[in-house]
């Protein structure tokens, strides 16, 4: 890798100073420096690509139908390799996935908003002995990135070498990946996603890149513009950006669920009235 020039180093320094998480909530804060560095290099890569090939486009109209289908199948195979096959080869992840699935099924008869479901699943996992937490990501807008916020679950495991391994658990990942009027190719990619995502951070990044690229192609094919929340930077901010982690079984300020649900998030997740399968 070539050393960064003065301009690049200056921009990286500015990035690390200006993207600090600036909101308050319960739990510990994780201002991931690795996220900031990865975001910087993502931007550098995209900038370099557009400079070297100003007229090129990944989703060129010159793609043949068969070529697009082949690419989509390759993307789907890569996602399966990252999210499904590795789970099957890892006893810890296999058991964790089973426990998450069990918790979600227990919630099925009730009517809960997403935040309540996430907190309930997190609480049930902690009852089973997992070091699980509710991760609250929120980021400010910047060049090329719209502001936003998102919640998901994570589980920490002590690896054989004593280091902690972080697993991202998202019950709603597939629903979050859907787009309007998807092409057959994008449906092929979506079909590769498991019902719920359980992955290490380093496995999430290539999956998010694939989904962002394929969503862009699908929307362009339908004559639709790419919304800010489908951009690669936005997806990375949702699942790999700075976050606050809480293990509280009860929200800091207990309140009513959104209108129409008529339910409160209670202390522990299963004495509460339906999981919206979106």
CSV table of C-alpha atoms in Angstrom, one decimal:
chain,number,residue,atom,x,y,z
A,1,UNK,CA,0.0,0.0,0.0
A,2,UNK,CA,1.3,3.4,-0.9
A,3,UNK,CA,1.9,5.9,1.9
A,4,UNK,CA,-0.7,8.6,2.2
A,5,UNK,CA,0.2,12.0,0.8
A,6,UNK,CA,-0.1,15.2,2.9
A,7,UNK,CA,-3.6,16.0,1.6
A,8,UNK,CA,-4.9,12.5,2.3
A,9,UNK,CA,-3.5,12.5,5.8
A,10,UNK,CA,-5.1,15.9,6.5
A,11,UNK,CA,-8.5,14.7,5.3
A,12,UNK,CA,-8.2,11.5,7.5
A,13,UNK,CA,-7.4,13.7,10.5
A,14,UNK,CA,-10.4,15.9,9.8
A,15,UNK,CA,-12.6,12.8,9.4
A,16,UNK,CA,-11.6,11.3,12.7
A,17,UNK,CA,-12.2,14.6,14.5
A,18,UNK,CA,-15.5,15.6,12.9
A,19,UNK,CA,-17.3,12.2,12.9
A,20,UNK,CA,-17.3,11.7,16.7
A,21,UNK,CA,-20.7,10.4,17.9
A,22,UNK,CA,-22.5,13.4,19.4
A,23,UNK,CA,-25.7,12.1,21.0
A,24,UNK,CA,-26.5,10.9,24.5
A,25,UNK,CA,-28.3,7.7,25.6
A,26,UNK,CA,-27.8,4.9,28.1
A,27,UNK,CA,-24.9,2.6,27.5
A,28,UNK,CA,-21.3,2.7,26.6
A,29,UNK,CA,-20.1,4.5,23.5
A,30,UNK,CA,-18.1,3.0,20.7
A,31,UNK,CA,-16.6,5.6,18.4
A,32,UNK,CA,-15.1,3.1,16.1
A,33,UNK,CA,-11.9,4.5,14.7
A,34,UNK,CA,-11.7,1.5,12.3
A,35,UNK,CA,-15.1,2.7,10.8
A,36,UNK,CA,-13.7,6.1,10.2
A,37,UNK,CA,-10.6,4.8,8.5
A,38,UNK,CA,-12.6,2.3,6.4
A,39,UNK,CA,-15.0,5.1,5.4
A,40,UNK,CA,-12.0,7.2,4.4
A,41,UNK,CA,-10.5,4.5,2.2
A,42,UNK,CA,-13.9,3.7,0.7
A,43,UNK,CA,-14.2,7.4,-0.4
A,44,UNK,CA,-10.6,7.3,-1.7
A,45,UNK,CA,-11.4,4.1,-3.7
A,46,UNK,CA,-14.5,5.6,-5.2
A,47,UNK,CA,-12.8,8.9,-6.0
A,48,UNK,CA,-9.9,7.1,-7.6
A,49,UNK,CA,-12.2,4.9,-9.7
A,50,UNK,CA,-14.1,7.8,-11.0
A,51,UNK,CA,-10.9,9.7,-11.8
A,52,UNK,CA,-9.3,6.8,-13.7
A,53,UNK,CA,-12.5,5.9,-15.5
A,54,UNK,CA,-14.7,9.0,-15.6
A,55,UNK,CA,-17.1,7.5,-18.2
A,56,UNK,CA,-17.3,4.0,-16.7
A,57,UNK,CA,-20.2,2.7,-14.7
A,58,UNK,CA,-20.5,-0.6,-12.8
A,59,UNK,CA,-24.1,-0.9,-14.0
A,60,UNK,CA,-23.5,0.0,-17.6
A,61,UNK,CA,-26.4,-0.5,-20.0
A,62,UNK,CA,-24.1,-2.6,-22.1
A,63,UNK,CA,-24.5,-5.4,-19.7
A,64,UNK,CA,-26.3,-8.3,-21.3
A,65,UNK,CA,-29.2,-10.0,-19.6
A,66,UNK,CA,-27.2,-13.2,-19.2
A,67,UNK,CA,-24.2,-11.3,-17.9
A,68,UNK,CA,-26.3,-9.5,-15.3
A,69,UNK,CA,-27.9,-12.8,-14.2
A,70,UNK,CA,-24.4,-14.4,-13.9
A,71,UNK,CA,-23.2,-11.5,-11.8
A,72,UNK,CA,-26.2,-11.7,-9.6
A,73,UNK,CA,-25.7,-15.4,-9.0
A,74,UNK,CA,-22.0,-14.8,-8.2
A,75,UNK,CA,-23.0,-12.1,-5.7
A,76,UNK,CA,-25.6,-14.4,-4.1
A,77,UNK,CA,-23.0,-17.2,-3.8
A,78,UNK,CA,-20.6,-14.8,-2.1
A,79,UNK,CA,-23.3,-13.8,0.4
A,80,UNK,CA,-24.2,-17.4,1.2
A,81,UNK,CA,-20.5,-18.1,1.7
A,82,UNK,CA,-20.2,-15.2,4.2
A,83,UNK,CA,-23.5,-15.5,6.1
A,84,UNK,CA,-24.7,-19.1,5.8
A,85,UNK,CA,-21.8,-21.5,5.3
A,86,UNK,CA,-19.6,-20.0,8.0
A,87,UNK,CA,-22.4,-20.2,10.5
A,88,UNK,CA,-22.8,-23.9,9.8
A,89,UNK,CA,-19.1,-24.4,10.4
A,90,UNK,CA,-19.1,-22.5,13.7
A,91,UNK,CA,-20.8,-24.3,16.7
A,92,UNK,CA,-21.0,-21.1,18.7
A,93,UNK,CA,-22.7,-19.2,15.9
A,94,UNK,CA,-25.0,-22.1,15.1
A,95,UNK,CA,-26.2,-22.3,18.7
A,96,UNK,CA,-26.5,-18.5,18.9
A,97,UNK,CA,-28.6,-18.4,15.7
A,98,UNK,CA,-30.9,-21.1,17.1
A,99,UNK,CA,-31.3,-19.1,20.3
A,100,UNK,CA,-32.2,-15.9,18.4
A,101,UNK,CA,-34.6,-17.7,16.3
A,102,UNK,CA,-36.2,-19.2,19.4
A,103,UNK,CA,-36.6,-15.8,21.0
A,104,UNK,CA,-38.1,-14.3,17.8
A,105,UNK,CA,-40.6,-17.1,17.5
A,106,UNK,CA,-41.6,-16.6,21.2
A,107,UNK,CA,-42.5,-13.0,20.3
A,108,UNK,CA,-44.6,-13.9,17.2
A,109,UNK,CA,-48.0,-13.8,19.0
A,110,UNK,CA,-47.4,-10.3,20.2
A,111,UNK,CA,-47.5,-6.9,18.6
A,112,UNK,CA,-44.2,-5.1,19.1
A,113,UNK,CA,-42.3,-2.3,17.4
A,114,UNK,CA,-38.8,-3.0,16.3
A,115,UNK,CA,-37.1,-1.4,19.3
A,116,UNK,CA,-39.1,-3.6,21.7
A,117,UNK,CA,-38.3,-6.7,19.7
A,118,UNK,CA,-34.6,-6.0,19.7
A,119,UNK,CA,-34.5,-5.2,23.4
A,120,UNK,CA,-36.6,-8.4,24.2
A,121,UNK,CA,-34.3,-10.6,22.1
A,122,UNK,CA,-31.2,-9.0,23.7
A,123,UNK,CA,-32.7,-9.6,27.2
A,124,UNK,CA,-33.5,-13.3,26.4
A,125,UNK,CA,-30.0,-13.9,25.1
A,126,UNK,CA,-28.5,-12.4,28.3
A,127,UNK,CA,-30.7,-14.7,30.3
A,128,UNK,CA,-29.1,-17.6,28.4
A,129,UNK,CA,-25.6,-16.4,29.4
A,130,UNK,CA,-24.6,-14.5,26.2
A,131,UNK,CA,-22.8,-11.1,26.5
A,132,UNK,CA,-25.4,-9.4,24.3
A,133,UNK,CA,-26.2,-5.7,24.0
A,134,UNK,CA,-28.5,-3.3,22.2
A,135,UNK,CA,-26.4,-1.2,19.8
A,136,UNK,CA,-27.7,2.3,19.0
A,137,UNK,CA,-26.0,3.8,15.9
A,138,UNK,CA,-26.5,7.4,15.1
A,139,UNK,CA,-24.5,9.6,12.7
A,140,UNK,CA,-24.4,13.1,11.6
A,141,UNK,CA,-24.7,14.1,7.9
A,142,UNK,CA,-21.6,14.8,6.0
A,143,UNK,CA,-20.5,15.0,2.3
A,144,UNK,CA,-22.2,12.1,0.6
A,145,UNK,CA,-23.8,10.8,3.8
A,146,UNK,CA,-27.3,11.6,5.0
A,147,UNK,CA,-27.9,11.6,8.8
A,148,UNK,CA,-29.6,8.7,10.4
A,149,UNK,CA,-30.0,6.2,13.2
A,150,UNK,CA,-30.5,2.5,13.6
A,151,UNK,CA,-30.7,-0.2,16.3
A,152,UNK,CA,-29.5,-3.8,16.2
A,153,UNK,CA,-28.1,-6.4,18.6
A,154,UNK,CA,-24.5,-7.6,19.1
A,155,UNK,CA,-23.0,-10.5,21.0
A,156,UNK,CA,-19.4,-10.6,22.4
A,157,UNK,CA,-17.6,-13.9,22.6
A,158,UNK,CA,-14.2,-14.5,24.2
A,159,UNK,CA,-12.1,-16.2,21.5
A,160,UNK,CA,-9.5,-19.0,22.2
A,161,UNK,CA,-6.7,-16.4,22.2
A,162,UNK,CA,-8.5,-14.4,24.8
A,163,UNK,CA,-9.6,-11.6,22.4
A,164,UNK,CA,-13.2,-10.6,22.1
A,165,UNK,CA,-15.1,-11.5,19.0
A,166,UNK,CA,-18.1,-9.3,18.1
A,167,UNK,CA,-21.1,-10.7,16.3
A,168,UNK,CA,-23.7,-8.5,14.7
A,169,UNK,CA,-27.3,-9.9,15.1
A,170,UNK,CA,-30.1,-8.3,13.1
A,171,UNK,CA,-33.6,-9.7,12.9
A,172,UNK,CA,-34.6,-7.1,10.3
A,173,UNK,CA,-31.6,-7.2,8.0
A,174,UNK,CA,-33.4,-8.8,5.1
A,175,UNK,CA,-36.4,-6.4,5.4
A,176,UNK,CA,-33.9,-3.5,5.5
A,177,UNK,CA,-32.4,-4.7,2.2
A,178,UNK,CA,-35.6,-4.7,0.1
A,179,UNK,CA,-36.0,-2.1,-2.7
A,180,UNK,CA,-39.0,-0.9,-4.8
A,181,UNK,CA,-39.7,-3.0,-7.8
A,182,UNK,CA,-36.7,-5.2,-7.6
A,183,UNK,CA,-35.3,-6.8,-10.8
A,184,UNK,CA,-35.0,-10.6,-11.1
A,185,UNK,CA,-31.2,-10.1,-10.5
A,186,UNK,CA,-31.7,-8.3,-7.2
A,187,UNK,CA,-34.3,-10.9,-6.1
A,188,UNK,CA,-31.6,-13.5,-6.7
A,189,UNK,CA,-29.3,-11.6,-4.4
A,190,UNK,CA,-32.0,-11.2,-1.7
A,191,UNK,CA,-32.8,-14.9,-1.8
A,192,UNK,CA,-29.2,-15.5,-0.6
A,193,UNK,CA,-29.8,-13.6,2.7
A,194,UNK,CA,-30.8,-15.7,5.7
A,195,UNK,CA,-34.0,-14.8,7.5
A,196,UNK,CA,-31.9,-13.2,10.2
A,197,UNK,CA,-28.3,-12.0,9.9
A,198,UNK,CA,-25.6,-13.1,12.3
A,199,UNK,CA,-22.1,-12.2,11.2
A,200,UNK,CA,-18.7,-10.8,12.3
A,201,UNK,CA,-18.0,-7.2,11.5
A,202,UNK,CA,-15.4,-8.1,8.8
A,203,UNK,CA,-18.0,-10.4,7.1
A,204,UNK,CA,-20.7,-7.6,7.1
A,205,UNK,CA,-18.6,-5.2,5.0
A,206,UNK,CA,-18.4,-7.2,1.8
A,207,UNK,CA,-22.1,-8.1,2.2
A,208,UNK,CA,-23.1,-4.5,2.5
A,209,UNK,CA,-20.9,-3.6,-0.6
A,210,UNK,CA,-22.7,-6.3,-2.6
A,211,UNK,CA,-26.2,-5.1,-1.6
A,212,UNK,CA,-25.4,-1.5,-2.2
A,213,UNK,CA,-24.1,-2.2,-5.7
A,214,UNK,CA,-26.9,-4.5,-6.7
A,215,UNK,CA,-29.6,-2.2,-5.3
A,216,UNK,CA,-28.1,0.6,-7.4
A,217,UNK,CA,-28.3,-1.5,-10.5
A,218,UNK,CA,-31.8,-2.6,-9.8
A,219,UNK,CA,-33.1,0.9,-9.2
A,220,UNK,CA,-31.4,2.2,-12.2
A,221,UNK,CA,-32.9,-0.5,-14.4
A,222,UNK,CA,-36.4,0.6,-13.1
A,223,UNK,CA,-35.6,4.2,-13.9
A,224,UNK,CA,-35.5,5.1,-10.2
A,225,UNK,CA,-32.9,7.3,-8.5
A,226,UNK,CA,-30.7,5.9,-5.7
A,227,UNK,CA,-32.1,7.2,-2.4
A,228,UNK,CA,-29.5,8.3,0.3
A,229,UNK,CA,-30.4,5.4,2.5
A,230,UNK,CA,-29.3,2.9,-0.2
A,231,UNK,CA,-25.9,4.3,-0.6
A,232,UNK,CA,-22.9,2.2,0.5
A,233,UNK,CA,-21.7,4.8,3.0
A,234,UNK,CA,-25.2,4.9,4.7
A,235,UNK,CA,-25.3,1.1,5.0
A,236,UNK,CA,-21.8,1.0,6.5
A,237,UNK,CA,-22.8,3.7,9.0
A,238,UNK,CA,-25.9,1.6,10.1
A,239,UNK,CA,-24.1,-1.6,10.9
A,240,UNK,CA,-20.4,-0.7,11.2
A,241,UNK,CA,-20.3,2.9,12.3
A,242,UNK,CA,-20.0,4.4,15.8
A,243,UNK,CA,-22.6,3.2,18.3
A,244,UNK,CA,-23.7,3.2,21.9
A,245,UNK,CA,-24.2,-0.2,23.6
A,246,UNK,CA,-26.7,-0.8,26.4
A,247,UNK,CA,-27.6,-4.0,28.2
A,248,UNK,CA,-30.5,-2.5,30.1
A,249,UNK,CA,-33.6,-4.7,29.9
A,250,UNK,CA,-35.8,-1.6,30.2
A,251,UNK,CA,-35.5,1.6,28.0
A,252,UNK,CA,-34.0,4.6,29.7
A,253,UNK,CA,-37.3,6.4,29.3
A,254,UNK,CA,-40.2,3.9,29.1
A,255,UNK,CA,-42.9,5.0,26.7
A,256,UNK,CA,-45.7,3.9,24.5
A,257,UNK,CA,-45.0,2.0,21.3
A,258,UNK,CA,-45.9,3.8,18.0
A,259,UNK,CA,-49.6,4.6,17.4
A,260,UNK,CA,-51.6,1.5,16.5
A,261,UNK,CA,-49.7,-1.0,18.6
A,262,UNK,CA,-51.2,0.0,22.0
A,263,UNK,CA,-48.3,-1.7,23.8
A,264,UNK,CA,-45.6,-0.7,26.2
A,265,UNK,CA,-42.1,-2.1,26.2
A,266,UNK,CA,-41.9,-3.8,29.6
A,267,UNK,CA,-38.9,-4.9,31.7
A,268,UNK,CA,-38.2,-8.3,30.2
A,269,UNK,CA,-39.2,-9.1,26.7
A,270,UNK,CA,-41.9,-11.8,26.7
A,271,UNK,CA,-44.7,-10.5,28.9
A,272,UNK,CA,-45.5,-8.0,26.2
A,273,UNK,CA,-48.1,-8.0,23.6
A,274,UNK,CA,-46.9,-9.0,17.1
A,275,UNK,CA,-43.7,-9.0,15.7
A,276,UNK,CA,-44.0,-7.1,12.5
A,277,UNK,CA,-42.5,-9.3,9.8
A,278,UNK,CA,-41.7,-6.6,7.3
